[in-house]
Coordinates of C-alpha atoms and ligand atoms in Angstrom, one line a residue:
M1 CA -38.4 -86.7 -94.0
E2 CA -35.6 -84.1 -94.1
L3 CA -37.5 -81.0 -95.1
L4 CA -41.1 -79.8 -94.8
I5 CA -42.3 -76.6 -96.4
K6 CA -45.6 -75.6 -94.8
N7 CA -48.3 -73.2 -95.6
G8 CA -47.0 -72.0 -99.0
T9 CA -48.8 -71.2 -102.2
L10 CA -47.6 -73.6 -104.9
V11 CA -47.5 -72.3 -108.5
N12 CA -47.5 -74.2 -111.7
S13 CA -48.6 -73.5 -115.3
K14 CA -52.2 -74.4 -114.4
G15 CA -52.7 -72.2 -111.3
K16 CA -51.9 -71.7 -107.6
Y17 CA -52.9 -73.7 -104.6
K18 CA -52.0 -73.9 -100.9
A19 CA -50.2 -77.1 -99.9
D20 CA -47.3 -78.5 -97.8
I21 CA -44.3 -80.2 -99.4
A22 CA -42.4 -83.1 -97.7
V23 CA -38.9 -83.9 -99.0
T24 CA -36.9 -87.1 -98.4
N25 CA -33.5 -87.9 -99.8
G26 CA -33.6 -84.9 -102.1
I27 CA -36.9 -86.0 -103.7
I28 CA -40.4 -84.6 -103.2
E29 CA -42.1 -87.3 -101.3
Q30 CA -45.5 -85.9 -100.7
I31 CA -47.6 -82.8 -101.5
A32 CA -50.8 -82.4 -99.4
S33 CA -53.0 -79.8 -97.8
S34 CA -51.5 -80.5 -94.4
I35 CA -48.5 -82.7 -93.6
E36 CA -47.2 -83.4 -90.1
P37 CA -43.5 -83.2 -89.7
T38 CA -41.4 -86.1 -88.5
N39 CA -38.9 -85.6 -85.7
D40 CA -35.9 -85.3 -88.0
A41 CA -37.6 -82.8 -90.5
K42 CA -36.5 -79.2 -90.8
V43 CA -39.7 -77.2 -91.1
I44 CA -39.9 -74.0 -93.1
D45 CA -43.0 -71.8 -92.8
A46 CA -43.9 -70.4 -96.2
T47 CA -47.0 -68.4 -95.2
N48 CA -47.6 -65.6 -97.7
K49 CA -44.8 -66.9 -100.0
F50 CA -45.0 -68.6 -103.3
V51 CA -43.4 -72.1 -103.6
L52 CA -42.0 -72.6 -107.1
P53 CA -40.1 -75.2 -109.0
G54 CA -36.5 -74.0 -109.5
A55 CA -35.9 -72.4 -112.8
I56 CA -34.1 -74.2 -115.6
D57 CA -31.8 -72.0 -117.7
A58 CA -31.5 -73.9 -120.9
H59 CA -28.8 -71.5 -122.3
T60 CA -25.5 -70.6 -120.6
H61 CA -21.9 -70.3 -121.7
L62 CA -19.7 -70.9 -118.7
A63 CA -15.9 -70.7 -119.0
M64 CA -16.4 -70.7 -122.7
P65 CA -13.6 -69.7 -125.1
F66 CA -15.1 -67.0 -127.2
G67 CA -14.3 -63.6 -128.7
G68 CA -10.6 -64.0 -128.0
T69 CA -11.0 -64.8 -124.3
I70 CA -13.0 -67.0 -121.9
S71 CA -16.4 -66.0 -120.5
S72 CA -15.8 -64.8 -117.0
D73 CA -18.0 -67.2 -115.0
D74 CA -16.6 -70.7 -114.5
Y75 CA -18.9 -73.5 -113.6
F76 CA -18.8 -72.6 -109.9
A77 CA -19.4 -68.9 -110.3
G78 CA -22.1 -69.4 -112.9
T79 CA -24.0 -72.0 -110.9
R80 CA -23.5 -70.0 -107.7
A81 CA -25.1 -67.1 -109.4
A82 CA -27.9 -69.3 -110.8
V83 CA -29.1 -70.7 -107.4
C84 CA -29.0 -67.2 -105.9
G85 CA -31.5 -66.2 -108.5
G86 CA -33.7 -69.3 -108.1
T87 CA -32.3 -71.3 -111.0
T88 CA -31.5 -74.9 -110.0
M89 CA -30.4 -76.3 -113.3
V90 CA -28.4 -74.9 -116.2
F91 CA -27.8 -76.2 -119.7
D92 CA -24.3 -75.2 -120.7
F93 CA -22.9 -75.2 -124.3
A94 CA -20.0 -77.5 -124.7
L95 CA -18.3 -76.4 -127.9
Q96 CA -16.9 -79.2 -130.0
D97 CA -13.3 -78.8 -131.2
F98 CA -12.6 -79.5 -134.8
K99 CA -12.0 -83.2 -135.4
E100 CA -13.3 -84.0 -131.9
S101 CA -16.0 -86.7 -131.4
I102 CA -19.2 -85.3 -130.0
L103 CA -19.0 -87.6 -126.9
D104 CA -15.4 -86.5 -126.3
T105 CA -16.7 -82.9 -126.2
V106 CA -19.2 -83.8 -123.5
L107 CA -16.6 -85.8 -121.5
R108 CA -14.0 -83.0 -121.8
R109 CA -16.4 -80.4 -120.5
D110 CA -17.9 -82.6 -117.8
K111 CA -14.4 -83.1 -116.3
I112 CA -14.3 -79.3 -115.8
A113 CA -18.0 -78.9 -114.7
A114 CA -18.4 -81.8 -112.3
P115 CA -16.0 -80.6 -109.5
Q116 CA -17.3 -77.0 -109.8
A117 CA -21.0 -77.1 -110.3
A118 CA -23.2 -75.9 -107.4
C119 CA -26.4 -77.0 -109.1
D120 CA -27.4 -79.7 -111.5
Y121 CA -26.4 -79.2 -115.1
A122 CA -26.7 -80.6 -118.6
F123 CA -25.0 -79.9 -121.9
H124 CA -26.0 -79.0 -125.4
V125 CA -23.1 -79.7 -127.7
G126 CA -22.3 -76.8 -130.1
I127 CA -21.4 -78.6 -133.3
K128 CA -18.6 -77.3 -135.5
D129 CA -17.4 -80.3 -137.4
I130 CA -19.3 -83.2 -138.9
S131 CA -16.6 -84.2 -141.4
G132 CA -15.6 -87.9 -141.8
N133 CA -17.5 -90.1 -139.4
L134 CA -18.0 -87.4 -136.8
M135 CA -21.7 -87.1 -137.3
S136 CA -22.2 -90.7 -136.3
T137 CA -20.6 -89.9 -132.9
I138 CA -23.8 -88.0 -132.1
D139 CA -25.4 -91.4 -131.3
D140 CA -22.9 -91.9 -128.5
A141 CA -23.7 -88.5 -126.9
V142 CA -27.5 -89.3 -127.2
K143 CA -26.9 -92.6 -125.4
F144 CA -24.9 -90.8 -122.8
G145 CA -27.8 -88.5 -122.0
V146 CA -27.0 -85.6 -124.2
P147 CA -29.7 -85.5 -126.9
S148 CA -29.6 -81.8 -127.9
F149 CA -27.1 -80.0 -130.2
K150 CA -26.7 -76.4 -131.3
C151 CA -25.8 -75.2 -134.7
F152 CA -24.5 -71.6 -135.1
M153 CA -25.6 -70.1 -138.4
V154 CA -23.2 -67.3 -137.5
Y155 CA -19.6 -66.9 -136.4
D156 CA -16.6 -68.2 -138.3
F157 CA -16.8 -71.6 -136.5
G158 CA -20.5 -72.0 -137.3
V159 CA -21.9 -74.6 -139.6
N160 CA -23.0 -74.0 -143.2
D161 CA -26.5 -74.5 -144.5
G162 CA -25.6 -78.0 -146.0
D163 CA -24.4 -79.2 -142.6
L164 CA -27.4 -77.8 -140.8
Y165 CA -29.8 -79.5 -143.2
T166 CA -27.8 -82.8 -142.8
L167 CA -27.8 -82.5 -139.0
L168 CA -31.5 -81.9 -138.9
E169 CA -32.2 -85.0 -141.0
Y170 CA -29.8 -87.1 -138.9
S171 CA -31.1 -85.8 -135.6
K172 CA -34.5 -87.2 -136.3
K173 CA -33.2 -90.7 -136.9
V174 CA -31.3 -90.8 -133.5
G175 CA -33.9 -89.1 -131.3
A176 CA -31.9 -85.9 -131.0
Q177 CA -32.9 -82.3 -131.3
I178 CA -31.2 -79.4 -133.0
S179 CA -31.1 -75.8 -131.8
V180 CA -30.0 -72.9 -134.0
H181 CA -28.5 -69.5 -133.4
A182 CA -30.3 -68.0 -136.4
E183 CA -28.7 -64.9 -138.1
N184 CA -27.6 -64.4 -141.6
R185 CA -23.8 -64.6 -141.4
D186 CA -23.0 -63.3 -144.9
V187 CA -25.2 -60.2 -144.6
I188 CA -23.7 -59.4 -141.2
N189 CA -20.2 -59.7 -142.7
V190 CA -21.0 -57.4 -145.6
L191 CA -22.5 -54.7 -143.4
T192 CA -19.7 -55.0 -140.8
K193 CA -17.1 -54.5 -143.4
K194 CA -18.9 -51.5 -144.9
F195 CA -19.3 -49.8 -141.5
L196 CA -15.7 -50.3 -140.5
S197 CA -14.5 -49.0 -143.9
E198 CA -16.6 -45.9 -143.2
G199 CA -15.2 -45.4 -139.8
K200 CA -18.5 -46.3 -138.1
T201 CA -17.2 -48.2 -135.2
S202 CA -19.3 -47.4 -132.1
A203 CA -21.5 -50.0 -130.3
Y204 CA -24.6 -48.8 -132.2
Y205 CA -23.1 -50.2 -135.4
H206 CA -23.2 -53.7 -133.8
Y207 CA -27.0 -53.3 -133.9
L208 CA -27.0 -51.8 -137.4
S209 CA -24.7 -54.5 -138.8
R210 CA -27.3 -57.0 -137.7
P211 CA -30.6 -55.4 -138.9
E212 CA -33.7 -57.1 -137.7
F213 CA -34.3 -59.0 -140.9
V214 CA -31.1 -61.0 -140.6
E215 CA -32.6 -63.0 -137.7
E216 CA -36.0 -63.4 -139.4
E217 CA -34.4 -64.6 -142.6
A218 CA -32.3 -67.2 -140.8
D219 CA -35.2 -68.3 -138.7
K220 CA -37.2 -68.9 -141.9
R221 CA -34.3 -70.8 -143.5
A222 CA -33.9 -73.1 -140.5
I223 CA -37.6 -73.7 -140.3
A224 CA -37.7 -74.5 -144.0
F225 CA -35.0 -77.1 -143.6
A226 CA -36.6 -78.6 -140.5
K227 CA -40.0 -78.8 -142.2
S228 CA -38.6 -80.5 -145.2
V229 CA -37.1 -83.3 -143.2
D230 CA -39.9 -83.3 -140.5
A231 CA -37.4 -82.7 -137.7
P232 CA -37.9 -80.7 -134.5
L233 CA -36.2 -77.4 -134.3
Y234 CA -35.5 -75.2 -131.3
I235 CA -34.6 -71.5 -132.0
V236 CA -32.5 -69.9 -129.3
H237 CA -32.5 -66.3 -128.2
V238 CA -35.3 -65.1 -130.6
G239 CA -35.4 -61.3 -130.4
S240 CA -37.2 -60.0 -133.5
K241 CA -40.8 -59.4 -134.4
G242 CA -40.3 -61.0 -137.9
G243 CA -38.7 -64.0 -136.3
I244 CA -41.5 -64.6 -133.9
K245 CA -44.1 -64.2 -136.6
A246 CA -42.3 -66.8 -138.8
I247 CA -42.2 -69.2 -135.8
E248 CA -45.9 -68.7 -135.1
E249 CA -46.8 -69.3 -138.8
A250 CA -44.6 -72.5 -138.8
K251 CA -46.3 -73.8 -135.6
R252 CA -49.7 -73.1 -137.2
Q253 CA -48.6 -75.3 -140.1
G254 CA -47.8 -78.1 -137.7
V255 CA -44.0 -77.7 -137.7
E256 CA -42.4 -78.8 -134.4
V257 CA -40.5 -75.6 -133.7
Y258 CA -39.8 -74.1 -130.3
A259 CA -39.0 -70.5 -129.5
E260 CA -36.7 -69.3 -126.8
T261 CA -36.3 -65.7 -125.8
C262 CA -34.2 -64.0 -123.2
P263 CA -34.9 -61.4 -120.5
Q264 CA -32.5 -58.9 -122.1
Y265 CA -34.7 -58.7 -125.2
L266 CA -37.8 -58.2 -123.0
E267 CA -36.2 -55.4 -121.0
F268 CA -33.8 -53.5 -123.3
T269 CA -34.0 -52.1 -126.8
S270 CA -31.3 -51.1 -129.3
D271 CA -31.2 -47.7 -127.6
V272 CA -28.8 -49.2 -125.1
Y273 CA -26.1 -49.1 -127.8
K274 CA -26.3 -45.4 -127.9
G275 CA -25.4 -45.1 -124.2
E276 CA -22.0 -44.4 -122.6
R277 CA -21.4 -48.1 -121.9
G278 CA -23.1 -49.4 -125.0
I279 CA -20.4 -51.9 -125.4
D280 CA -21.4 -53.7 -122.2
F281 CA -24.7 -54.6 -123.9
I282 CA -23.1 -56.1 -127.0
C283 CA -24.4 -59.6 -127.5
S284 CA -25.7 -61.5 -130.5
P285 CA -28.3 -61.2 -131.7
P286 CA -28.4 -57.6 -130.4
M287 CA -31.3 -56.0 -128.5
K288 CA -33.9 -55.0 -131.0
G289 CA -36.4 -52.1 -131.5
K290 CA -39.5 -51.5 -129.4
K291 CA -41.8 -53.1 -131.9
S292 CA -39.9 -56.4 -131.6
Q293 CA -39.9 -56.1 -127.8
D294 CA -43.7 -55.6 -127.7
A295 CA -44.1 -58.6 -130.2
L296 CA -42.1 -60.8 -127.8
W297 CA -44.2 -60.0 -124.8
D298 CA -47.3 -60.5 -126.9
A299 CA -46.0 -63.8 -128.1
I300 CA -45.2 -64.9 -124.5
N301 CA -48.8 -64.2 -123.4
R302 CA -50.3 -65.9 -126.5
G303 CA -48.3 -69.1 -126.0
V304 CA -46.0 -68.7 -129.0
V305 CA -42.8 -68.4 -126.9
D306 CA -41.9 -71.8 -125.4
T307 CA -39.0 -71.0 -123.0
I308 CA -37.1 -68.2 -121.4
A309 CA -33.3 -68.6 -121.0
T310 CA -30.5 -66.2 -120.4
D311 CA -27.7 -66.8 -122.9
H312 CA -25.5 -66.0 -119.8
C313 CA -22.1 -65.2 -121.3
P314 CA -20.3 -62.5 -119.2
F315 CA -17.1 -60.7 -120.0
K316 CA -15.3 -58.3 -117.7
S317 CA -15.2 -54.6 -118.3
F318 CA -11.6 -54.6 -119.5
E319 CA -12.5 -57.2 -122.1
K320 CA -15.6 -55.3 -123.3
D321 CA -13.3 -52.2 -123.5
W322 CA -11.2 -53.9 -126.3
G323 CA -14.0 -52.7 -128.5
K324 CA -14.3 -49.1 -127.4
D325 CA -13.2 -48.0 -130.8
D326 CA -14.3 -51.0 -132.8
F327 CA -17.5 -52.8 -132.0
T328 CA -16.2 -56.0 -133.7
K329 CA -13.6 -56.4 -131.0
V330 CA -16.1 -56.6 -128.1
P331 CA -16.6 -60.2 -126.9
N332 CA -20.3 -60.9 -127.4
G333 CA -22.4 -61.7 -124.4
C334 CA -23.8 -60.5 -121.1
A335 CA -24.5 -61.9 -117.6
G336 CA -28.1 -62.9 -116.8
V337 CA -28.3 -66.2 -115.0
E338 CA -29.1 -64.7 -111.6
N339 CA -31.6 -62.3 -113.1
M340 CA -33.9 -64.4 -115.2
Y341 CA -36.4 -65.8 -112.6
P342 CA -36.5 -62.7 -110.4
Y343 CA -37.0 -60.4 -113.5
M344 CA -39.7 -62.5 -115.1
L345 CA -41.5 -63.1 -111.8
S346 CA -41.3 -59.4 -111.0
E347 CA -42.8 -58.6 -114.4
A348 CA -45.6 -61.0 -113.5
G349 CA -46.1 -59.1 -110.3
K350 CA -46.4 -55.9 -112.3
G351 CA -49.0 -57.5 -114.5
R352 CA -47.1 -57.9 -117.7
T353 CA -47.6 -61.6 -117.7
T354 CA -48.7 -64.2 -115.0
Y355 CA -46.7 -66.1 -112.4
E356 CA -48.1 -69.3 -114.0
K357 CA -46.7 -68.4 -117.4
V358 CA -43.3 -67.6 -115.9
V359 CA -43.2 -71.1 -114.2
E360 CA -44.3 -72.7 -117.5
L361 CA -41.6 -70.9 -119.6
C362 CA -38.7 -70.9 -117.1
S363 CA -39.2 -74.4 -115.6
E364 CA -41.8 -76.7 -116.9
N365 CA -41.2 -76.3 -120.7
P366 CA -37.4 -76.5 -120.7
A367 CA -37.7 -79.7 -118.6
K368 CA -40.2 -81.2 -121.1
I369 CA -38.6 -80.0 -124.3
F370 CA -35.1 -81.2 -123.3
G371 CA -36.0 -84.5 -121.7
C372 CA -35.4 -83.9 -117.9
T373 CA -37.8 -86.4 -116.5
K374 CA -37.3 -85.4 -112.8
K375 CA -37.1 -81.6 -113.1
G376 CA -39.3 -78.6 -113.7
F377 CA -42.4 -79.6 -111.6
L378 CA -43.4 -79.7 -108.0
L379 CA -44.6 -83.3 -108.0
P380 CA -44.0 -86.4 -105.9
G381 CA -41.0 -88.3 -107.2
Y382 CA -39.4 -85.2 -108.7
D383 CA -36.2 -83.6 -107.5
A384 CA -36.7 -81.2 -104.7
D385 CA -35.5 -78.2 -106.6
I386 CA -37.6 -75.6 -104.9
V387 CA -37.7 -71.8 -104.6
I388 CA -39.5 -69.9 -101.9
Y389 CA -40.4 -66.6 -103.3
D390 CA -41.5 -63.5 -101.6
P391 CA -43.8 -61.6 -104.0
T392 CA -43.7 -58.4 -102.0
K393 CA -39.9 -58.0 -101.3
E394 CA -38.4 -55.0 -103.1
F395 CA -35.0 -55.5 -104.6
T396 CA -32.8 -53.3 -106.7
I397 CA -30.2 -55.2 -108.8
T398 CA -26.6 -54.0 -108.3
N399 CA -23.5 -55.9 -109.3
E400 CA -22.4 -55.9 -105.7
K401 CA -25.4 -58.0 -104.7
M402 CA -24.9 -60.5 -107.6
H403 CA -22.9 -63.8 -107.2
S404 CA -21.3 -63.9 -110.6
D405 CA -17.5 -63.3 -111.0
C406 CA -18.3 -60.6 -113.5
D407 CA -17.5 -57.0 -112.5
H408 CA -20.6 -55.3 -114.0
T409 CA -24.1 -56.1 -114.9
I410 CA -26.4 -54.7 -117.6
W411 CA -29.2 -55.0 -115.1
E412 CA -27.6 -52.4 -112.7
G413 CA -30.3 -50.3 -111.0
K414 CA -33.3 -52.4 -112.2
K415 CA -36.0 -52.3 -109.5
L416 CA -37.9 -55.6 -108.9
I417 CA -41.0 -56.3 -107.0
G418 CA -40.6 -59.7 -105.4
Y419 CA -37.4 -61.8 -104.9
P420 CA -36.4 -65.4 -104.2
E421 CA -35.9 -65.9 -100.5
K422 CA -34.6 -69.5 -100.4
T423 CA -33.4 -71.9 -103.0
F424 CA -33.2 -75.7 -102.5
S425 CA -31.3 -77.9 -104.8
R426 CA -32.4 -81.6 -104.3
G427 CA -33.6 -80.6 -100.9
K428 CA -30.4 -78.8 -99.8
L429 CA -30.6 -75.2 -98.9
V430 CA -28.2 -73.5 -101.3
Y431 CA -29.4 -69.8 -101.1
D432 CA -30.9 -68.0 -98.2
N433 CA -31.8 -64.3 -98.2
G434 CA -28.9 -62.9 -100.2
E435 CA -26.4 -65.6 -99.0
F436 CA -25.0 -68.4 -101.1
L437 CA -24.9 -71.6 -99.0
G438 CA -24.0 -74.2 -101.6
E439 CA -20.8 -75.9 -102.5
A440 CA -18.8 -76.7 -105.6
G441 CA -19.3 -80.2 -106.7
W442 CA -22.8 -80.6 -105.3
G443 CA -24.3 -80.2 -108.8
K444 CA -24.8 -83.4 -110.8
F445 CA -24.8 -84.1 -114.5
V446 CA -28.4 -84.7 -115.6
K447 CA -28.8 -87.6 -118.0
R448 CA -31.7 -86.8 -120.3
A449 CA -34.1 -88.8 -122.3
S450 CA -33.9 -88.9 -126.0
R451 CA -36.9 -88.1 -128.1
F452 CA -37.6 -91.8 -128.4
E453 CA -37.7 -92.2 -124.6
K454 CA -39.8 -89.2 -123.7
Ligands
URP1 O1 -23.6 -62.8 -127.6 C1 -23.8 -64.0 -127.3 N1 -25.0 -64.5 -127.4 N2 -22.7 -64.8 -126.9 C2 -22.8 -66.1 -126.6 C3 -22.7 -67.0 -127.9 C4 -24.1 -67.1 -128.5 O2 -24.2 -66.7 -129.7 O3 -25.0 -67.6 -128.0
ZN2 ZN1 -26.1 -67.8 -129.9
ZN3 ZN1 -25.7 -68.4 -126.5

């Protein structure tokens, strides 16, 4: 036994209970009401603390070429920030190059990630090109342990409806799962052109060029395609009331559709785009109105939302400034990987949801949905990815205290009740009371089960 966590209160989606956890070789060996330490064990007293499974952030963009630059956290900085916020695994988006096989995309990105990652990681491949025989190369990626793929229904490199439909149909045959970034590209382009021609260029026009129905419409379209071929569908970063309503209705009809939302949609509204640094909040989809925000919280508490993830995609202030006079020149995305678990748990502490729900959405469900068979739960045989959380500690987010390489955070000044005290990645202490203790290269690629193997 290398580690024994004693006297803590364990939390899972079903409830809380007091127990000790013994860890051997990075794996949870035993959970029981009282475990005696062996001589070699490091003993941690977790009295009055919650003991949680590490969060799994199923949506990050590390060192991603995007918006005319590269997102400012590489795999080291991004995973360093992750563990300092209690996240012990990230799913990063590996964007396919045109004409590149899907497995080559994974291998190309893994060469960069493997020496840098400070926590375990997996990839979703962002698909751009299925011409020729490229679609069949999905099979190799699935066999390699990457059974999830993202289709962008927006951006100039995104897929068209025909390709999305074809991919959904194909995914089912090979045990894979398709995610979509759902917004109506054509409507956004028309409105963007109109606003620019009228000289309406401030950050608020980013929101107005993507009115709330563009997300709802695309959600419905993707759901219709998935339903028609009976394929599973995961919708990333859902922010709108109409979208969540459409997903709820599809679930009611028996469609296997999963909804992910992000902390930024739960905390901020489109009003942020009217502020002095509105450009810092530019991400896509944009923050929505208050009704959408309320609908998201309601959907969380009624079990309609399946996962919380961050869409962590930071850009430095000088890059955001490219769009001071033209919102279309702002690289889209914000930092968040260090804030997700602390924010959601703090909201639970304030009574907006429950700790059990946060563990379900931030840890258990991403593990289940994406085929991580040894992650997401505090159970014997599972990886010892563990967070010791102090529910009473007061913490104010400032960029200075964050561990990302970005020079600002949209979360600046946010007051939290409760904060992670320690994070263990496969039994190794990687974060302790504000200090990162991990190392580049510690994180391992997580080979995942296909839908046939789950
Ligand atoms: O604004 C965002 N979300 N940037 C990252 C790319 C994406 O659409 O997820
Ligand atoms: Zn997206
Ligand atoms: Zn994203």
